[in-house]
Coordinates of N, CA and C in Angstrom, one line a residue:
T1 N -17.3 14.4 8.4 CA -18.6 13.8 8.1 C -18.2 12.7 7.0
Y2 N -19.4 12.1 6.6 CA -19.2 11.0 5.7 C -19.8 11.4 4.2
A3 N -20.0 12.6 4.4 CA -20.5 13.0 2.9 C -19.7 12.8 1.6
N4 N -18.4 12.7 1.9 CA -17.4 12.6 0.6 C -16.8 11.2 0.7
I5 N -17.3 10.3 1.5 CA -16.8 8.9 1.6 C -17.8 7.9 1.1
S6 N -17.4 7.0 0.3 CA -18.3 5.9 -0.1 C -18.4 4.7 1.1
A7 N -19.7 4.2 1.2 CA -19.8 3.3 2.1 C -19.1 1.9 1.8
I8 N -18.8 1.3 2.7 CA -18.1 -0.1 2.5 C -19.2 -1.1 2.1
G9 N -19.0 -2.1 1.4 CA -20.0 -3.1 0.9 C -20.2 -4.1 2.1
D10 N -21.3 -4.8 1.9 CA -21.6 -5.9 2.9 C -20.6 -7.1 2.9
F11 N -19.9 -7.3 1.8 CA -19.0 -8.4 1.8 C -17.9 -8.1 2.9
Y12 N -17.5 -7.0 2.9 CA -16.3 -6.5 4.0 C -16.9 -6.3 5.3
L13 N -18.1 -6.2 5.5 CA -18.6 -6.2 6.9 C -19.0 -7.6 7.7
N14 N -18.7 -8.7 6.8 CA -19.0 -10.0 7.4 C -18.0 -10.3 8.6
P15 N -18.5 -10.6 9.7 CA -17.6 -10.8 10.9 C -16.8 -12.1 10.7
T16 N -17.0 -12.9 9.9 CA -16.3 -14.3 9.6 C -15.4 -14.1 8.5
L17 N -15.2 -12.9 7.7 CA -14.3 -12.6 6.8 C -12.9 -12.9 7.3
P18 N -12.1 -13.7 6.8 CA -10.7 -13.9 7.4 C -9.9 -12.7 7.4
G19 N -9.0 -12.9 8.4 CA -7.9 -11.8 8.4 C -6.8 -12.2 7.6
V20 N -6.0 -11.5 6.9 CA -4.9 -11.8 6.1 C -3.8 -11.2 6.4
T21 N -2.7 -12.1 6.5 CA -1.3 -11.5 6.8 C -0.7 -11.4 5.5
M22 N -0.5 -12.3 4.6 CA -0.2 -12.1 3.3 C -0.8 -13.0 2.4
S23 N -1.4 -12.6 1.3 CA -2.4 -13.2 0.4 C -1.5 -13.6 -0.7
Y24 N -2.1 -14.6 -1.5 CA -1.5 -15.2 -2.7 C -1.3 -14.2 -3.7
S25 N -2.2 -13.2 -3.7 CA -2.1 -12.1 -4.7 C -0.9 -11.3 -4.4
E26 N -0.7 -10.9 -3.0 CA 0.4 -9.9 -2.6 C 1.9 -10.8 -3.0
L27 N 1.8 -12.2 -2.8 CA 3.0 -12.9 -3.1 C 3.3 -12.8 -4.7
N28 N 2.3 -12.8 -5.5 CA 2.4 -12.8 -7.0 C 2.9 -11.2 -7.2
F29 N 2.5 -10.2 -6.6 CA 2.9 -8.9 -6.9 C 4.3 -8.7 -6.6
L30 N 4.6 -9.3 -5.4 CA 6.1 -9.2 -5.0 C 7.2 -9.8 -5.9
M31 N 6.4 -11.1 -6.6 CA 7.3 -11.8 -7.5 C 7.5 -11.1 -8.7
A32 N 6.2 -10.5 -9.1 CA 6.1 -9.6 -10.4 C 7.3 -8.3 -10.1
E33 N 7.4 -7.8 -9.0 CA 8.2 -6.7 -8.8 C 9.7 -7.1 -8.9
A34 N 10.0 -8.3 -8.3 CA 11.2 -8.8 -8.4 C 11.6 -9.3 -9.7
A35 N 10.8 -9.8 -10.5 CA 11.2 -10.1 -11.9 C 11.5 -8.8 -12.7
N36 N 10.5 -7.9 -12.6 CA 10.7 -6.7 -13.2 C 11.8 -5.9 -12.8
E37 N 12.3 -5.9 -11.7 CA 13.6 -5.4 -11.5 C 14.9 -6.3 -11.6
G38 N 14.6 -7.5 -12.0 CA 15.8 -8.2 -12.4 C 16.4 -9.0 -11.2
L39 N 15.6 -9.0 -9.9 CA 16.1 -9.7 -8.9 C 16.0 -11.1 -8.9
I40 N 15.1 -11.6 -9.8 CA 14.8 -13.0 -10.0 C 14.8 -13.2 -11.6
S41 N 14.9 -14.3 -12.0 CA 14.8 -14.6 -13.6 C 13.5 -14.4 -14.2
G42 N 13.5 -14.0 -15.5 CA 12.2 -14.1 -16.2 C 11.9 -12.7 -16.8
G43 N 12.4 -11.7 -16.4 CA 12.2 -10.3 -17.0 C 11.0 -9.8 -17.1
I44 N 10.5 -9.0 -17.9 CA 9.3 -8.5 -18.1 C 8.3 -9.4 -18.4
A45 N 8.6 -10.4 -19.3 CA 7.6 -11.5 -19.6 C 7.0 -12.2 -18.2
M46 N 7.9 -12.7 -17.5 CA 7.5 -13.4 -16.1 C 7.0 -12.4 -15.2
A47 N 7.5 -11.2 -15.3 CA 6.8 -10.2 -14.5 C 5.4 -9.9 -14.8
N48 N 4.9 -10.0 -16.0 CA 3.6 -9.7 -16.4 C 2.8 -11.1 -16.2
N49 N 3.5 -12.3 -16.1 CA 2.8 -13.5 -15.6 C 2.3 -13.4 -14.1
Y50 N 3.3 -13.1 -13.4 CA 3.1 -12.9 -11.9 C 2.1 -11.8 -11.6
Y51 N 2.2 -10.6 -12.3 CA 1.3 -9.5 -12.1 C -0.2 -10.0 -12.5
N52 N -0.4 -10.7 -13.6 CA -1.8 -11.2 -14.0 C -2.3 -12.1 -13.0
E53 N -1.5 -13.1 -12.5 CA -1.9 -14.0 -11.5 C -2.2 -13.2 -10.3
G54 N -1.5 -12.2 -9.9 CA -1.9 -11.3 -8.8 C -3.2 -10.5 -8.9
I55 N -3.4 -10.1 -10.1 CA -4.8 -9.5 -10.4 C -6.0 -10.5 -10.3
L56 N -5.7 -11.6 -10.9 CA -6.9 -12.7 -10.8 C -6.9 -13.3 -9.5
S57 N -6.1 -13.5 -8.9 CA -6.3 -14.1 -7.5 C -6.9 -13.1 -6.6
S58 N -6.5 -11.8 -6.7 CA -7.2 -10.7 -5.9 C -8.6 -10.6 -6.1
M59 N -9.0 -10.6 -7.4 CA -10.2 -10.5 -7.9 C -11.1 -11.6 -7.3
A60 N -10.5 -12.9 -7.6 CA -11.3 -14.1 -7.1 C -11.6 -14.1 -5.7
W61 N -10.5 -13.6 -4.9 CA -10.8 -13.4 -3.4 C -11.9 -12.5 -3.1
H62 N -12.0 -11.5 -3.8 CA -13.2 -10.6 -3.6 C -14.5 -11.0 -4.3
G63 N -14.6 -12.3 -4.9 CA -15.7 -12.8 -5.5 C -15.9 -12.4 -7.0
L64 N -15.0 -11.7 -7.6 CA -15.0 -11.3 -9.0 C -14.1 -12.1 -10.0
D65 N -14.6 -12.2 -11.2 CA -13.8 -12.8 -12.3 C -12.9 -11.7 -13.1
G66 N -11.7 -12.0 -12.8 CA -10.7 -10.9 -13.5 C -10.3 -11.2 -14.9
S67 N -10.7 -12.2 -15.5 CA -10.2 -12.7 -16.8 C -10.4 -11.6 -17.9
A68 N -11.5 -10.8 -17.9 CA -11.8 -9.8 -19.0 C -11.0 -8.6 -18.5
Y69 N -10.7 -8.4 -17.3 CA -10.1 -7.3 -16.9 C -8.7 -7.2 -17.4
I70 N -7.9 -8.3 -17.2 CA -6.6 -8.3 -17.6 C -6.3 -8.3 -19.0
T71 N -7.3 -8.5 -19.7 CA -7.1 -8.4 -21.4 C -7.3 -7.0 -21.9
Q72 N -7.8 -6.2 -21.1 CA -8.0 -4.9 -21.5 C -6.7 -4.1 -21.9
E73 N -6.8 -3.2 -22.9 CA -5.9 -2.4 -23.3 C -5.2 -1.5 -22.1
G74 N -3.8 -1.5 -22.0 CA -3.2 -0.7 -21.0 C -3.1 -1.3 -19.6
I75 N -3.5 -2.7 -19.5 CA -3.4 -3.3 -18.2 C -1.9 -4.0 -18.1
S76 N -1.5 -4.6 -19.2 CA -0.2 -5.2 -19.2 C 1.0 -4.0 -19.3
F77 N 2.2 -4.5 -19.3 CA 3.3 -3.5 -19.6 C 4.5 -4.1 -20.4
T78 N 5.2 -3.2 -21.0 CA 6.3 -3.7 -21.9 C 7.7 -3.0 -21.4
T79 N 7.7 -2.2 -20.5 CA 8.8 -1.6 -20.0 C 8.9 -1.6 -18.5
Q80 N 10.1 -1.7 -18.0 CA 10.3 -1.8 -16.5 C 9.8 -0.7 -15.8
A81 N 9.9 0.7 -16.3 CA 9.1 1.9 -15.5 C 7.7 1.7 -15.6
D82 N 7.2 1.2 -16.5 CA 5.8 1.1 -16.7 C 5.3 0.0 -15.8
G83 N 6.0 -1.1 -15.8 CA 5.8 -2.3 -14.8 C 5.8 -1.7 -13.4
R84 N 6.6 -0.9 -13.0 CA 6.7 -0.5 -11.5 C 5.4 0.2 -11.2
T85 N 5.1 1.0 -12.1 CA 3.8 1.9 -11.8 C 2.6 0.9 -11.8
K86 N 2.4 -0.1 -12.7 CA 1.3 -0.9 -12.9 C 1.3 -1.9 -11.9
I87 N 2.4 -2.6 -11.4 CA 2.4 -3.7 -10.5 C 2.0 -2.9 -9.1
G88 N 2.7 -1.8 -8.8 CA 2.4 -1.0 -7.5 C 0.8 -0.6 -7.5
T89 N 0.4 -0.2 -8.5 CA -1.1 0.1 -8.4 C -2.0 -0.9 -8.1
Q90 N -1.7 -2.0 -9.0 CA -2.6 -3.2 -8.7 C -2.4 -3.9 -7.4
K91 N -1.3 -3.9 -6.8 CA -1.0 -4.3 -5.6 C -1.6 -3.4 -4.4
W92 N -1.6 -2.3 -4.7 CA -2.3 -1.2 -3.7 C -3.8 -1.7 -3.7
I93 N -4.5 -1.7 -5.1 CA -5.7 -2.1 -5.0 C -6.3 -3.5 -4.4
S94 N -5.2 -4.5 -4.6 CA -5.6 -5.9 -3.9 C -5.4 -5.8 -2.5
L95 N -4.7 -4.8 -1.9 CA -4.7 -4.7 -0.5 C -5.8 -3.9 0.2
F96 N -6.9 -3.8 -0.4 CA -8.1 -3.2 0.1 C -8.5 -4.2 1.2
G97 N -8.9 -3.6 2.4 CA -9.2 -4.2 3.6 C -8.0 -4.5 4.5
Q98 N -6.7 -4.2 3.9 CA -5.5 -4.5 4.7 C -4.8 -2.9 4.7
G99 N -5.6 -2.1 5.4 CA -5.2 -0.8 5.4 C -3.6 -0.3 5.9
Y100 N -3.1 -1.0 6.8 CA -1.8 -0.7 7.2 C -0.8 -1.2 6.2
E101 N -1.1 -2.3 5.7 CA -0.2 -2.9 4.7 C -0.2 -2.0 3.3
A102 N -1.4 -1.7 3.0 CA -1.6 -0.8 1.8 C -0.9 0.5 2.0
W103 N -1.0 1.1 3.1 CA -0.4 2.4 3.4 C 1.2 2.1 3.5
T104 N 1.8 1.0 4.0 CA 3.3 0.9 4.1 C 3.6 0.7 2.6
E105 N 2.9 -0.1 1.6 CA 3.3 -0.2 0.3 C 3.4 1.2 -0.5
W106 N 2.3 1.8 -0.1 CA 2.3 3.3 -0.9 C 3.5 4.1 -0.2
R107 N 3.7 4.1 1.0 CA 4.8 4.8 1.5 C 6.2 4.5 1.0
R108 N 6.3 3.1 0.6 CA 7.5 2.4 0.0 C 7.7 2.9 -1.5
T109 N 6.6 2.9 -2.2 CA 6.5 3.1 -3.7 C 6.2 4.4 -4.3
K110 N 5.3 4.9 -3.4 CA 4.5 6.2 -3.8 C 3.7 6.0 -5.0
V111 N 3.3 4.8 -5.2 CA 2.3 4.2 -6.4 C 1.0 3.8 -5.6
P112 N -0.1 4.1 -6.0 CA -0.4 5.1 -7.1 C -0.2 6.7 -6.6
A113 N -0.4 7.5 -7.3 CA -0.3 8.8 -7.0 C -1.7 9.2 -6.3
L114 N -1.3 9.6 -5.0 CA -2.6 9.8 -4.1 C -2.6 11.2 -3.6
S115 N -3.7 11.8 -3.2 CA -3.9 13.0 -2.6 C -4.4 12.8 -1.2
P116 N -4.1 13.8 -0.4 CA -4.9 13.7 1.0 C -6.3 13.9 0.9
V117 N -7.2 13.3 1.7 CA -8.6 13.3 1.6 C -9.0 14.7 1.6
I118 N -10.3 14.9 1.2 CA -10.8 16.2 1.0 C -10.9 17.1 2.4
E119 N -11.2 16.4 3.5 CA -11.5 16.9 4.7 C -10.3 16.6 5.8
S120 N -8.9 16.7 5.0 CA -7.8 16.3 5.9 C -7.4 17.4 6.7
D121 N -6.7 17.3 7.8 CA -6.1 18.2 8.6 C -5.3 19.3 7.7
P122 N -5.7 20.5 7.6 CA -4.8 21.6 6.9 C -3.3 21.7 7.3
Q123 N -3.1 21.5 8.7 CA -1.9 21.6 9.2 C -0.9 20.5 8.9
V124 N -1.4 19.3 8.5 CA -0.5 18.3 8.0 C -0.2 18.6 6.4
G125 N -1.3 18.8 5.6 CA -1.2 19.2 4.2 C -0.7 17.9 3.2
E126 N -0.5 16.8 3.9 CA -0.2 15.7 2.9 C -0.6 14.3 3.7
I127 N -0.5 13.3 3.0 CA -0.6 11.8 3.6 C 0.4 11.6 4.5
P128 N 0.1 11.3 5.8 CA 1.1 11.0 6.7 C 2.1 9.9 6.4
S129 N 3.4 10.1 6.9 CA 4.4 9.0 6.6 C 4.6 8.2 7.7
R130 N 4.1 8.6 8.8 CA 4.4 7.8 10.1 C 3.3 8.1 11.2
Y131 N 3.4 7.4 12.2 CA 2.6 7.6 13.3 C 3.4 8.6 14.3
Y132 N 2.7 9.2 15.3 CA 3.6 10.0 16.2 C 4.1 8.8 17.3
Y133 N 5.3 9.2 17.9 CA 5.4 8.2 19.0 C 4.5 8.3 20.0
P134 N 4.5 7.3 20.9 CA 3.4 7.3 22.0 C 3.6 8.4 23.0
T135 N 2.5 8.9 23.5 CA 2.4 10.0 24.2 C 3.4 9.8 25.6
T136 N 3.5 8.6 26.1 CA 4.3 8.4 27.2 C 5.8 8.3 26.9
E137 N 6.2 8.4 25.6 CA 7.6 8.3 25.4 C 8.3 9.5 25.9
P138 N 7.9 10.7 25.8 CA 8.6 11.9 26.1 C 8.8 11.9 27.9
S139 N 7.8 11.4 28.4 CA 8.0 11.2 29.9 C 8.8 10.0 30.4
F140 N 8.7 9.0 29.8 CA 9.5 7.9 30.4 C 10.8 7.6 29.7
N141 N 11.1 8.2 28.5 CA 12.2 7.8 27.8 C 12.7 9.0 27.2
S142 N 12.7 10.3 27.8 CA 13.0 11.5 27.3 C 14.4 11.7 26.3
D143 N 15.4 11.2 26.8 CA 16.6 11.4 26.0 C 16.5 10.7 24.7
N144 N 16.1 9.4 24.7 CA 16.2 8.7 23.6 C 14.9 9.2 22.6
Y145 N 13.8 9.7 23.3 CA 12.8 10.4 22.4 C 13.2 11.6 21.7
Q146 N 14.0 12.4 22.4 CA 14.6 13.5 21.9 C 15.5 13.1 20.7
A147 N 16.5 12.2 20.9 CA 17.4 11.9 20.0 C 16.6 11.2 18.6
A148 N 15.7 10.5 18.8 CA 15.1 10.0 17.8 C 14.3 10.8 17.2
S149 N 13.5 11.7 17.7 CA 12.7 12.7 17.2 C 13.4 13.6 16.4
S150 N 14.6 14.2 16.9 CA 15.3 15.1 16.1 C 16.1 14.5 14.9
S151 N 16.4 13.1 15.0 CA 17.0 12.7 13.9 C 16.3 12.5 12.6
I152 N 14.8 12.6 12.9 CA 14.0 12.4 11.5 C 13.2 13.8 11.3
G153 N 13.8 15.0 12.0 CA 13.2 16.2 11.8 C 12.0 16.6 12.6
G154 N 11.8 15.8 13.7 CA 10.6 16.1 14.6 C 9.6 14.9 14.7
D155 N 8.9 14.9 15.6 CA 7.8 14.0 16.0 C 6.6 14.5 15.2
L156 N 6.6 14.5 13.9 CA 5.5 14.9 13.1 C 4.9 13.7 12.2
L157 N 3.6 13.8 11.9 CA 3.2 12.9 11.0 C 3.8 12.8 9.6
T158 N 4.5 13.9 9.3 CA 5.0 14.0 7.8 C 6.7 14.0 7.9
S159 N 7.1 13.6 9.2 CA 8.5 13.3 9.1 C 8.7 12.0 8.3
K160 N 9.9 12.1 7.5 CA 10.0 10.9 6.5 C 10.7 10.0 7.4
L161 N 10.7 8.5 7.0 CA 11.5 7.3 7.4 C 12.5 7.2 6.8
I162 N 13.3 6.4 7.5 CA 14.7 6.2 6.8 C 14.7 5.6 5.3
W163 N 13.7 4.9 5.0 CA 13.4 4.4 3.6 C 12.7 5.1 2.7
Q164 N 12.3 6.3 3.2 CA 11.4 7.1 2.1 C 12.3 8.0 1.4

């Protein structure tokens, strides 16, 4: 049922809303993560700059002004660990409308801390890590299906991927 689910706003139901492969905000969050992890220069100060630009550009795309939001207490970060959590959370928020990408980022970082939906399948018990193999795979490619399936602990929604 939809009793426990919020309705999507009219903005997102517009049939001319562009599809997004990678947004400017996502690029900024990737740069923030790279600076925060020391993969590019700038450290935490530059990570915060990219992070703020990611938030502002995401909100602008959604028709909002984020300037007051980024000045709130608790939005910026001063440590690498706090930066990981805050960058991951804001990136996940910015990926609204890009469900597969948001799911992939969450599986990669486990940020933010999420729980299965209220009416989820009790046999699964957690947010899925992967899709099932196609139903034709056991019939047409049995040996490889069995090998691949057994290498990840079975063809289950909860089988962890190599990078998890």
